[in-house]
Amino acid sequence: MKMRKIMAALLAALCAAGGTAEAAAAAPTVPTVTASPVEAVNVPFTLTGHAVDSGKNNGRSYFYIVIAEQVREVPGVEVTFTREGFHQIWAIGSNGRTIPISNGACGKGTYQIPVTKEMVRLEFDLFTEEIPFLGLSVPGGMTVMKTPYAGRSLSILGDSLSEADNWKTAGNDPDAYNMTSQWWYAAAKEFGMNLLVNNSVGGSGVYEEAAQKKGSGGLQRCMSLHTAAREPDEIFVLLGANDILRGRTPQSIAAGYQQMVQAMQKRYPKAEIVLFTYPYFGSVESFQKYKSKVDSLNMAIRTTAKNCGIKLVELAGCPFTAENIRQYLRSPADIHFNRAGQALIGPAAVKGLYILAAEAAMQGAR
């Protein structure tokens, strides 16, 4: 009965294109240290940046979170430092100036940080060993619909269709490749997933081409979907368009895809791998010509998912046609989608993942 209720909730969310309800919470007015964490509901945060600070003693790091790129709007942040010693918390304002948070060094304990409108990002100076145990959460709680994806770490393996920010190829439109405009970001935001690694490279495919940078093929990059502190829980794969456009056969692509998936299954045995088919793409002139290529590529992807026993989400149903494709491209001669194009692909990914969640709930109810 319980699983049927879950299934019903998932299906209702699919129909409503919703999935979350947020409870308003009053943030503390000043950061405080408490003997133990306040009662809170853990929510995933996108740890947007992390680097070892070579200017300090060994074993120290800093990381930052960009407020606008979080999967949920939050009124405040709570962070727990697990060891004694020097820590510091500060924010960067929209004017680029530093906003002190901890007012100097702070030690072991739990800190509550109000998030104000002028804050662009929060930054933390801490011990590297503490990063996996920070326990970031929202004071006061936030209700998040629990699905099989909530709170899971997401890595992406893809090409220019999945590129964003620091991974973008030189010359690409920064607006079209902003992280928050990407199709996979829509899915991460809807389900409360936490971005771990985006290993998407423009021009790349399943196979490495002789003219490309060594190690750029999916068969090589599929082993680099983790960080030093964490392995992926979910792996989204959307790859192969450049292979088919370079003349590789669907059979060759399917063989490479299967090899790539098997390598990921061996390297990341606990991760769920989800393959995505491609929406129709092409410039205004080449769109109709590319349709048969996209169809054959998608059949290779479907075959791989079936042979490897992994999940598949269809993006082929996105409503791109020869008549409307112009408005979804960066330019008439370009095959790359603009922000409006990505905005059509994102909901298709969300819908497909809701269907997978509902199917899983149905299996559990039997």
mmCIF file of C-alpha atoms in Angstrom:
data_model
loop_
_atom_site.group_PDB
_atom_site.id
_atom_site.type_symbol
_atom_site.label_atom_id
_atom_site.label_comp_id
_atom_site.label_asym_id
_atom_site.label_seq_id
_atom_site.Cartn_x
_atom_site.Cartn_y
_atom_site.Cartn_z
ATOM 1 C CA MET A 1 0.000 0.000 0.000
ATOM 2 C CA LYS A 2 2.811 2.395 0.909
ATOM 3 C CA MET A 3 4.568 1.834 -2.419
ATOM 4 C CA ARG A 4 1.302 2.419 -4.283
ATOM 5 C CA LYS A 5 0.954 5.769 -2.545
ATOM 6 C CA ILE A 6 4.500 6.632 -3.608
ATOM 7 C CA MET A 7 3.688 5.602 -7.170
ATOM 8 C CA ALA A 8 0.538 7.723 -7.142
ATOM 9 C CA ALA A 9 2.490 10.698 -5.842
ATOM 10 C CA LEU A 10 5.115 10.325 -8.546
ATOM 11 C CA LEU A 11 2.520 10.040 -11.286
ATOM 12 C CA ALA A 12 0.681 13.062 -9.918
ATOM 13 C CA ALA A 13 3.937 14.992 -9.947
ATOM 14 C CA LEU A 14 4.543 13.913 -13.534
ATOM 15 C CA CYS A 15 1.172 15.286 -14.571
ATOM 16 C CA ALA A 16 1.563 18.492 -12.591
ATOM 17 C CA ALA A 17 5.227 19.043 -13.566
ATOM 18 C CA GLY A 18 5.841 19.843 -9.935
ATOM 19 C CA GLY A 19 7.450 17.710 -7.272
ATOM 20 C CA THR A 20 8.471 19.950 -4.430
ATOM 21 C CA ALA A 21 6.924 21.970 -1.655
ATOM 22 C CA GLU A 22 9.018 24.434 0.311
ATOM 23 C CA ALA A 23 8.360 25.430 3.903
ATOM 24 C CA ALA A 24 9.296 28.996 4.716
ATOM 25 C CA ALA A 25 11.808 29.287 7.542
ATOM 26 C CA ALA A 26 13.120 32.325 9.353
ATOM 27 C CA ALA A 27 16.923 32.475 9.153
ATOM 28 C CA PRO A 28 18.913 33.481 12.230
ATOM 29 C CA THR A 29 19.993 37.100 12.219
ATOM 30 C CA VAL A 30 23.610 36.312 13.140
ATOM 31 C CA PRO A 31 25.838 33.235 12.772
ATOM 32 C CA THR A 32 25.909 31.192 15.966
ATOM 33 C CA VAL A 33 27.730 28.131 17.256
ATOM 34 C CA THR A 34 25.679 25.475 18.997
ATOM 35 C CA ALA A 35 26.766 22.429 20.954
ATOM 36 C CA SER A 36 24.980 20.171 18.488
ATOM 37 C CA PRO A 37 23.315 20.709 15.087
ATOM 38 C CA VAL A 38 19.856 22.262 15.176
ATOM 39 C CA GLU A 39 17.051 20.109 13.829
ATOM 40 C CA ALA A 40 17.096 20.463 10.056
ATOM 41 C CA VAL A 41 16.322 18.577 6.880
ATOM 42 C CA ASN A 42 19.366 17.863 4.727
ATOM 43 C CA VAL A 43 19.143 19.249 1.217
ATOM 44 C CA PRO A 44 21.709 18.828 -1.548
ATOM 45 C CA PHE A 45 23.966 21.767 -2.343
ATOM 46 C CA THR A 46 25.940 22.206 -5.526
ATOM 47 C CA LEU A 47 29.529 22.563 -4.358
ATOM 48 C CA THR A 48 30.320 24.777 -7.311
ATOM 49 C CA GLY A 49 34.029 25.156 -6.716
ATOM 50 C CA HIS A 50 36.747 23.483 -4.711
ATOM 51 C CA ALA A 51 40.489 23.982 -4.741
ATOM 52 C CA VAL A 52 43.474 23.245 -2.547
ATOM 53 C CA ASP A 53 44.947 26.518 -1.313
ATOM 54 C CA SER A 54 48.659 26.191 -2.021
ATOM 55 C CA GLY A 55 49.351 29.386 -0.079
ATOM 56 C CA LYS A 56 48.444 27.770 3.239
ATOM 57 C CA ASN A 57 49.706 24.776 5.171
ATOM 58 C CA ASN A 58 49.234 21.331 3.697
ATOM 59 C CA GLY A 59 45.873 19.796 4.381
ATOM 60 C CA ARG A 60 43.842 22.987 3.958
ATOM 61 C CA SER A 61 41.286 23.742 1.264
ATOM 62 C CA TYR A 62 38.552 26.166 0.441
ATOM 63 C CA PHE A 63 35.362 25.713 -1.471
ATOM 64 C CA TYR A 64 32.483 27.946 -2.439
ATOM 65 C CA ILE A 65 28.826 27.606 -3.332
ATOM 66 C CA VAL A 66 27.100 29.941 -5.792
ATOM 67 C CA ILE A 67 23.744 30.922 -4.327
ATOM 68 C CA ALA A 68 21.914 31.211 -7.670
ATOM 69 C CA GLU A 69 23.029 27.748 -8.780
ATOM 70 C CA GLN A 70 21.549 25.798 -5.876
ATOM 71 C CA VAL A 71 18.779 23.315 -6.589
ATOM 72 C CA ARG A 72 16.454 25.120 -4.182
ATOM 73 C CA GLU A 73 16.135 28.710 -2.988
ATOM 74 C CA VAL A 74 17.223 28.755 0.645
ATOM 75 C CA PRO A 75 16.799 31.314 3.437
ATOM 76 C CA GLY A 76 19.920 30.254 5.302
ATOM 77 C CA VAL A 77 22.688 27.676 5.454
ATOM 78 C CA GLU A 78 23.956 25.574 8.329
ATOM 79 C CA VAL A 79 27.437 24.077 8.184
ATOM 80 C CA THR A 80 29.221 21.810 10.661
ATOM 81 C CA PHE A 81 33.013 21.758 11.058
ATOM 82 C CA THR A 82 34.071 18.418 12.522
ATOM 83 C CA ARG A 83 37.516 19.159 13.950
ATOM 84 C CA GLU A 84 39.190 21.749 16.119
ATOM 85 C CA GLY A 85 41.295 24.397 14.467
ATOM 86 C CA PHE A 86 41.083 27.439 12.225
ATOM 87 C CA HIS A 87 38.044 27.886 9.966
ATOM 88 C CA GLN A 88 36.657 30.924 8.242
ATOM 89 C CA ILE A 89 33.379 31.750 6.468
ATOM 90 C CA TRP A 90 32.720 34.753 4.238
ATOM 91 C CA ALA A 91 30.514 35.781 1.326
ATOM 92 C CA ILE A 92 31.087 37.654 -1.922
ATOM 93 C CA GLY A 93 28.535 40.361 -2.669
ATOM 94 C CA SER A 94 27.055 41.310 -6.029
ATOM 95 C CA ASN A 95 29.454 44.260 -6.118
ATOM 96 C CA GLY A 96 32.432 41.913 -5.723
ATOM 97 C CA ARG A 97 33.205 42.984 -2.165
ATOM 98 C CA THR A 98 33.830 40.557 0.695
ATOM 99 C CA ILE A 99 31.118 40.210 3.340
ATOM 100 C CA PRO A 100 32.549 38.839 6.636
ATOM 101 C CA ILE A 101 30.447 36.030 8.106
ATOM 102 C CA SER A 102 32.465 34.399 10.881
ATOM 103 C CA ASN A 103 34.082 37.697 11.988
ATOM 104 C CA GLY A 104 37.453 36.009 12.279
ATOM 105 C CA ALA A 105 38.507 32.445 12.902
ATOM 106 C CA CYS A 106 35.971 29.916 14.136
ATOM 107 C CA GLY A 107 36.514 26.447 15.530
ATOM 108 C CA LYS A 108 34.713 23.140 15.693
ATOM 109 C CA GLY A 109 30.939 23.443 15.769
ATOM 110 C CA THR A 110 27.769 24.162 13.840
ATOM 111 C CA TYR A 111 27.293 27.569 12.229
ATOM 112 C CA GLN A 112 24.022 29.045 11.002
ATOM 113 C CA ILE A 113 24.419 31.529 8.143
ATOM 114 C CA PRO A 114 21.587 33.753 6.897
ATOM 115 C CA VAL A 115 21.557 34.077 3.100
ATOM 116 C CA THR A 116 20.800 37.650 2.047
ATOM 117 C CA LYS A 117 19.902 38.991 -1.382
ATOM 118 C CA GLU A 118 23.236 40.718 -1.881
ATOM 119 C CA MET A 119 25.195 37.459 -1.461
ATOM 120 C CA VAL A 120 26.443 35.932 -4.710
ATOM 121 C CA ARG A 121 28.436 33.124 -3.151
ATOM 122 C CA LEU A 122 29.529 31.677 0.186
ATOM 123 C CA GLU A 123 33.162 30.687 0.730
ATOM 124 C CA PHE A 124 34.688 28.407 3.345
ATOM 125 C CA ASP A 125 38.300 27.948 4.478
ATOM 126 C CA LEU A 126 38.704 24.613 6.249
ATOM 127 C CA PHE A 127 40.617 21.345 6.540
ATOM 128 C CA THR A 128 40.481 19.232 3.381
ATOM 129 C CA GLU A 129 39.509 16.136 5.366
ATOM 130 C CA GLU A 130 36.309 17.880 6.531
ATOM 131 C CA ILE A 131 34.825 18.472 3.078
ATOM 132 C CA PRO A 132 32.887 15.168 2.828
ATOM 133 C CA PHE A 133 31.413 15.712 6.313
ATOM 134 C CA LEU A 134 30.225 19.314 6.207
ATOM 135 C CA GLY A 135 26.570 18.377 6.615
ATOM 136 C CA LEU A 136 25.230 21.410 4.765
ATOM 137 C CA SER A 137 21.544 21.893 5.525
ATOM 138 C CA VAL A 138 18.821 24.500 5.758
ATOM 139 C CA PRO A 139 17.985 25.640 9.309
ATOM 140 C CA GLY A 140 14.315 25.226 10.098
ATOM 141 C CA GLY A 141 13.807 22.543 7.512
ATOM 142 C CA MET A 142 12.602 22.349 3.937
ATOM 143 C CA THR A 143 10.141 19.807 2.592
ATOM 144 C CA VAL A 144 11.466 18.023 -0.478
ATOM 145 C CA MET A 145 9.535 15.310 -2.265
ATOM 146 C CA LYS A 146 11.577 12.166 -1.902
ATOM 147 C CA THR A 147 12.204 10.351 -5.172
ATOM 148 C CA PRO A 148 14.904 7.806 -6.011
ATOM 149 C CA TYR A 149 17.068 10.754 -7.157
ATOM 150 C CA ALA A 150 16.740 13.164 -4.208
ATOM 151 C CA GLY A 151 20.089 14.035 -2.673
ATOM 152 C CA ARG A 152 22.092 11.883 -5.082
ATOM 153 C CA SER A 153 25.377 13.018 -6.626
ATOM 154 C CA LEU A 154 25.075 13.485 -10.374
ATOM 155 C CA SER A 155 27.816 13.247 -13.001
ATOM 156 C CA ILE A 156 27.321 13.864 -16.711
ATOM 157 C CA LEU A 157 29.210 12.432 -19.676
ATOM 158 C CA GLY A 158 28.429 14.309 -22.855
ATOM 159 C CA ASP A 159 29.311 16.627 -25.713
ATOM 160 C CA SER A 160 28.469 20.270 -26.466
ATOM 161 C CA LEU A 161 24.773 19.645 -25.782
ATOM 162 C CA SER A 162 25.671 19.149 -22.103
ATOM 163 C CA GLU A 163 28.577 21.594 -21.806
ATOM 164 C CA ALA A 164 28.513 24.379 -19.247
ATOM 165 C CA ASP A 165 30.659 27.101 -17.731
ATOM 166 C CA ASN A 166 34.205 25.872 -17.102
ATOM 167 C CA TRP A 167 33.752 22.977 -19.528
ATOM 168 C CA LYS A 168 32.663 25.065 -22.519
ATOM 169 C CA THR A 169 34.670 25.095 -25.729
ATOM 170 C CA ALA A 170 36.296 28.389 -26.683
ATOM 171 C CA GLY A 171 33.978 30.507 -28.809
ATOM 172 C CA ASN A 172 30.737 29.009 -27.555
ATOM 173 C CA ASP A 173 27.938 31.376 -26.583
ATOM 174 C CA PRO A 174 28.251 31.824 -22.791
ATOM 175 C CA ASP A 175 24.507 32.390 -22.433
ATOM 176 C CA ALA A 176 23.627 29.111 -24.138
ATOM 177 C CA TYR A 177 26.195 27.244 -22.071
ATOM 178 C CA ASN A 178 25.438 28.742 -18.677
ATOM 179 C CA MET A 179 24.995 25.985 -16.114
ATOM 180 C CA THR A 180 21.454 26.967 -15.163
ATOM 181 C CA SER A 181 20.268 26.834 -18.799
ATOM 182 C CA GLN A 182 21.328 23.226 -19.371
ATOM 183 C CA TRP A 183 18.838 20.366 -19.830
ATOM 184 C CA TRP A 184 20.473 18.319 -17.067
ATOM 185 C CA TYR A 185 20.317 21.238 -14.625
ATOM 186 C CA ALA A 186 16.525 21.258 -15.016
ATOM 187 C CA ALA A 187 16.495 17.590 -13.971
ATOM 188 C CA ALA A 188 18.912 18.137 -11.077
ATOM 189 C CA LYS A 189 16.847 21.049 -9.798
ATOM 190 C CA GLU A 190 13.536 19.195 -10.085
ATOM 191 C CA PHE A 191 14.732 16.115 -8.217
ATOM 192 C CA GLY A 192 17.173 17.694 -5.775
ATOM 193 C CA MET A 193 20.312 16.085 -7.185
ATOM 194 C CA ASN A 194 23.758 17.483 -6.435
ATOM 195 C CA LEU A 195 26.123 18.091 -9.353
ATOM 196 C CA LEU A 196 29.372 16.202 -8.846
ATOM 197 C CA VAL A 197 31.229 16.244 -12.202
ATOM 198 C CA ASN A 198 30.216 17.450 -15.642
ATOM 199 C CA ASN A 199 32.639 15.750 -18.026
ATOM 200 C CA SER A 200 31.117 17.134 -21.221
ATOM 201 C CA VAL A 201 33.392 18.341 -24.017
ATOM 202 C CA GLY A 202 32.293 20.048 -27.218
ATOM 203 C CA GLY A 203 33.158 18.060 -30.341
ATOM 204 C CA SER A 204 33.735 14.833 -28.430
ATOM 205 C CA GLY A 205 32.148 11.469 -29.080
ATOM 206 C CA VAL A 206 32.289 7.907 -27.888
ATOM 207 C CA TYR A 207 35.516 7.464 -29.836
ATOM 208 C CA GLU A 208 38.600 9.654 -29.731
ATOM 209 C CA GLU A 209 39.499 11.132 -33.107
ATOM 210 C CA ALA A 210 43.098 11.505 -34.259
ATOM 211 C CA ALA A 211 42.800 15.298 -34.550
ATOM 212 C CA GLN A 212 41.440 15.692 -31.030
ATOM 213 C CA LYS A 213 43.184 16.077 -27.723
ATOM 214 C CA LYS A 214 44.385 12.750 -26.350
ATOM 215 C CA GLY A 215 41.910 11.282 -23.884
ATOM 216 C CA SER A 216 38.959 13.318 -25.181
ATOM 217 C CA GLY A 217 36.830 10.336 -26.221
ATOM 218 C CA GLY A 218 34.014 9.043 -24.066
ATOM 219 C CA LEU A 219 35.795 5.710 -23.750
ATOM 220 C CA GLN A 220 38.558 7.558 -21.905
ATOM 221 C CA ARG A 221 36.543 10.243 -20.076
ATOM 222 C CA CYS A 222 34.003 7.768 -18.685
ATOM 223 C CA MET A 223 36.529 6.904 -15.980
ATOM 224 C CA SER A 224 36.689 10.514 -14.729
ATOM 225 C CA LEU A 225 33.243 11.080 -13.237
ATOM 226 C CA HIS A 226 34.259 11.290 -9.575
ATOM 227 C CA THR A 227 36.087 13.610 -7.193
ATOM 228 C CA ALA A 228 38.678 12.780 -4.566
ATOM 229 C CA ALA A 229 35.967 12.866 -1.916
ATOM 230 C CA ARG A 230 32.990 11.299 -3.666
ATOM 231 C CA GLU A 231 31.795 8.770 -6.245
ATOM 232 C CA PRO A 232 28.725 9.453 -8.421
ATOM 233 C CA ASP A 233 25.332 8.021 -7.488
ATOM 234 C CA GLU A 234 23.820 8.880 -10.872
ATOM 235 C CA ILE A 235 25.529 9.072 -14.256
ATOM 236 C CA PHE A 236 23.720 10.706 -17.184
ATOM 237 C CA VAL A 237 25.136 9.896 -20.625
ATOM 238 C CA LEU A 238 24.247 11.792 -23.806
ATOM 239 C CA LEU A 239 26.952 11.104 -26.359
ATOM 240 C CA GLY A 240 27.419 9.906 -29.929
ATOM 241 C CA ALA A 241 26.218 12.775 -32.128
ATOM 242 C CA ASN A 242 29.717 13.679 -33.252
ATOM 243 C CA ASP A 243 30.477 10.026 -33.992
ATOM 244 C CA ILE A 244 27.494 9.654 -36.323
ATOM 245 C CA LEU A 245 28.210 13.004 -38.014
ATOM 246 C CA ARG A 246 31.802 11.899 -38.652
ATOM 247 C CA GLY A 247 30.585 8.839 -40.495
ATOM 248 C CA ARG A 248 30.818 6.078 -37.904
ATOM 249 C CA THR A 249 28.217 3.370 -38.354
ATOM 250 C CA PRO A 250 25.454 2.769 -35.800
ATOM 251 C CA GLN A 251 26.930 -0.690 -35.206
ATOM 252 C CA SER A 252 30.335 0.788 -34.399
ATOM 253 C CA ILE A 253 28.779 3.376 -32.083
ATOM 254 C CA ALA A 254 26.723 0.709 -30.294
ATOM 255 C CA ALA A 255 29.853 -1.403 -29.772
ATOM 256 C CA GLY A 256 31.763 1.562 -28.358
ATOM 257 C CA TYR A 257 28.802 2.584 -26.205
ATOM 258 C CA GLN A 258 28.565 -0.892 -24.710
ATOM 259 C CA GLN A 259 32.286 -0.928 -23.966
ATOM 260 C CA MET A 260 31.976 2.519 -22.359
ATOM 261 C CA VAL A 261 28.999 1.501 -20.192
ATOM 262 C CA GLN A 262 30.697 -1.695 -19.062
ATOM 263 C CA ALA A 263 33.783 0.308 -18.065
ATOM 264 C CA MET A 264 31.605 2.647 -15.989
ATOM 265 C CA GLN A 265 29.776 -0.275 -14.388
ATOM 266 C CA LYS A 266 33.114 -1.719 -13.331
ATOM 267 C CA ARG A 267 34.572 1.611 -12.145
ATOM 268 C CA TYR A 268 31.378 2.849 -10.443
ATOM 269 C CA PRO A 269 29.537 -0.323 -9.378
ATOM 270 C CA LYS A 270 27.112 1.522 -7.061
ATOM 271 C CA ALA A 271 26.111 4.193 -9.581
ATOM 272 C CA GLU A 272 22.925 4.134 -11.616
ATOM 273 C CA ILE A 273 23.708 4.831 -15.272
ATOM 274 C CA VAL A 274 20.988 6.456 -17.383
ATOM 275 C CA LEU A 275 21.348 6.785 -21.157
ATOM 276 C CA PHE A 276 19.510 9.534 -23.035
ATOM 277 C CA THR A 277 18.525 9.515 -26.692
ATOM 278 C CA TYR A 278 19.068 12.666 -28.743
ATOM 279 C CA PRO A 279 16.413 15.158 -29.780
ATOM 280 C CA TYR A 280 16.419 15.935 -33.487
ATOM 281 C CA PHE A 281 19.088 18.533 -34.242
ATOM 282 C CA GLY A 282 20.705 20.305 -37.154
ATOM 283 C CA SER A 283 21.033 23.727 -38.719
ATOM 284 C CA VAL A 284 18.151 25.213 -40.691
ATOM 285 C CA GLU A 285 19.719 23.760 -43.844
ATOM 286 C CA SER A 286 20.849 20.361 -42.480
ATOM 287 C CA PHE A 287 17.985 19.542 -40.080
ATOM 288 C CA GLN A 288 16.046 17.316 -42.489
ATOM 289 C CA LYS A 289 19.234 15.641 -43.732
ATOM 290 C CA TYR A 290 20.325 14.782 -40.192
ATOM 291 C CA LYS A 291 17.012 13.201 -39.139
ATOM 292 C CA SER A 292 17.923 9.735 -40.391
ATOM 293 C CA LYS A 293 21.337 9.996 -38.711
ATOM 294 C CA VAL A 294 19.716 10.908 -35.381
ATOM 295 C CA ASP A 295 17.270 8.012 -35.753
ATOM 296 C CA SER A 296 20.068 5.501 -36.342
ATOM 297 C CA LEU A 297 22.130 6.939 -33.470
ATOM 298 C CA ASN A 298 19.178 6.684 -31.096
ATOM 299 C CA MET A 299 18.615 3.068 -32.084
ATOM 300 C CA ALA A 300 22.244 2.354 -31.155
ATOM 301 C CA ILE A 301 21.703 4.029 -27.760
ATOM 302 C CA ARG A 302 18.487 2.065 -27.140
ATOM 303 C CA THR A 303 20.246 -1.166 -28.082
ATOM 304 C CA THR A 304 23.046 -0.406 -25.618
ATOM 305 C CA ALA A 305 20.604 0.285 -22.777
ATOM 306 C CA LYS A 306 18.799 -2.989 -23.454
ATOM 307 C CA ASN A 307 21.952 -5.089 -23.795
ATOM 308 C CA CYS A 308 23.519 -3.603 -20.650
ATOM 309 C CA GLY A 309 20.333 -3.723 -18.588
ATOM 310 C CA ILE A 310 20.367 -0.014 -17.723
ATOM 311 C CA LYS A 311 17.780 2.752 -17.817
ATOM 312 C CA LEU A 312 16.900 4.892 -20.818
ATOM 313 C CA VAL A 313 15.226 8.298 -21.102
ATOM 314 C CA GLU A 314 13.824 9.434 -24.442
ATOM 315 C CA LEU A 315 14.605 12.961 -25.582
ATOM 316 C CA ALA A 316 13.732 12.106 -29.179
ATOM 317 C CA GLY A 317 10.180 13.343 -28.609
ATOM 318 C CA CYS A 318 11.234 16.962 -28.119
ATOM 319 C CA PRO A 319 9.143 19.071 -30.536
ATOM 320 C CA PHE A 320 11.922 20.234 -32.852
ATOM 321 C CA THR A 321 10.915 20.330 -36.531
ATOM 322 C CA ALA A 322 12.325 21.707 -39.765
ATOM 323 C CA GLU A 323 9.710 24.464 -39.541
ATOM 324 C CA ASN A 324 10.494 25.655 -35.999
ATOM 325 C CA ILE A 325 14.175 24.780 -35.517
ATOM 326 C CA ARG A 326 15.428 28.295 -36.347
ATOM 327 C CA GLN A 327 14.100 29.800 -33.106
ATOM 328 C CA TYR A 328 15.937 27.180 -31.045
ATOM 329 C CA LEU A 329 19.397 27.608 -32.624
ATOM 330 C CA ARG A 330 22.201 30.026 -31.791
ATOM 331 C CA SER A 331 22.232 30.979 -35.491
ATOM 332 C CA PRO A 332 20.624 29.566 -38.677
ATOM 333 C CA ALA A 333 23.894 27.870 -39.686
ATOM 334 C CA ASP A 334 24.598 26.426 -36.227
ATOM 335 C CA ILE A 335 23.439 23.006 -35.027
ATOM 336 C CA HIS A 336 23.743 23.980 -31.351
ATOM 337 C CA PHE A 337 20.691 24.847 -29.289
ATOM 338 C CA ASN A 338 20.263 28.223 -27.649
ATOM 339 C CA ARG A 339 18.711 28.750 -24.208
ATOM 340 C CA ALA A 340 15.191 28.308 -25.628
ATOM 341 C CA GLY A 341 16.192 24.968 -27.145
ATOM 342 C CA GLN A 342 17.682 23.749 -23.887
ATOM 343 C CA ALA A 343 14.458 24.852 -22.162
ATOM 344 C CA LEU A 344 12.524 22.342 -24.290
ATOM 345 C CA ILE A 345 14.947 19.478 -23.667
ATOM 346 C CA GLY A 346 14.992 19.904 -19.864
ATOM 347 C CA PRO A 347 11.281 19.112 -19.294
ATOM 348 C CA ALA A 348 11.582 16.031 -21.519
ATOM 349 C CA ALA A 349 14.407 14.763 -19.296
ATOM 350 C CA VAL A 350 12.348 15.506 -16.171
ATOM 351 C CA LYS A 351 9.327 13.679 -17.588
ATOM 352 C CA GLY A 352 11.432 10.650 -18.496
ATOM 353 C CA LEU A 353 12.938 10.469 -15.016
ATOM 354 C CA TYR A 354 9.492 10.719 -13.408
ATOM 355 C CA ILE A 355 8.385 7.800 -15.573
ATOM 356 C CA LEU A 356 11.396 5.761 -14.429
ATOM 357 C CA ALA A 357 10.605 6.624 -10.796
ATOM 358 C CA ALA A 358 6.966 5.607 -11.238
ATOM 359 C CA GLU A 359 7.995 2.329 -12.878
ATOM 360 C CA ALA A 360 10.356 1.616 -9.978
ATOM 361 C CA ALA A 361 7.532 2.297 -7.512
ATOM 362 C CA MET A 362 5.237 -0.050 -9.435
ATOM 363 C CA GLN A 363 7.856 -2.787 -9.322
ATOM 364 C CA GLY A 364 8.180 -2.312 -5.571
ATOM 365 C CA ALA A 365 4.401 -2.503 -5.084
ATOM 366 C CA ARG A 366 4.167 -5.938 -6.701
#
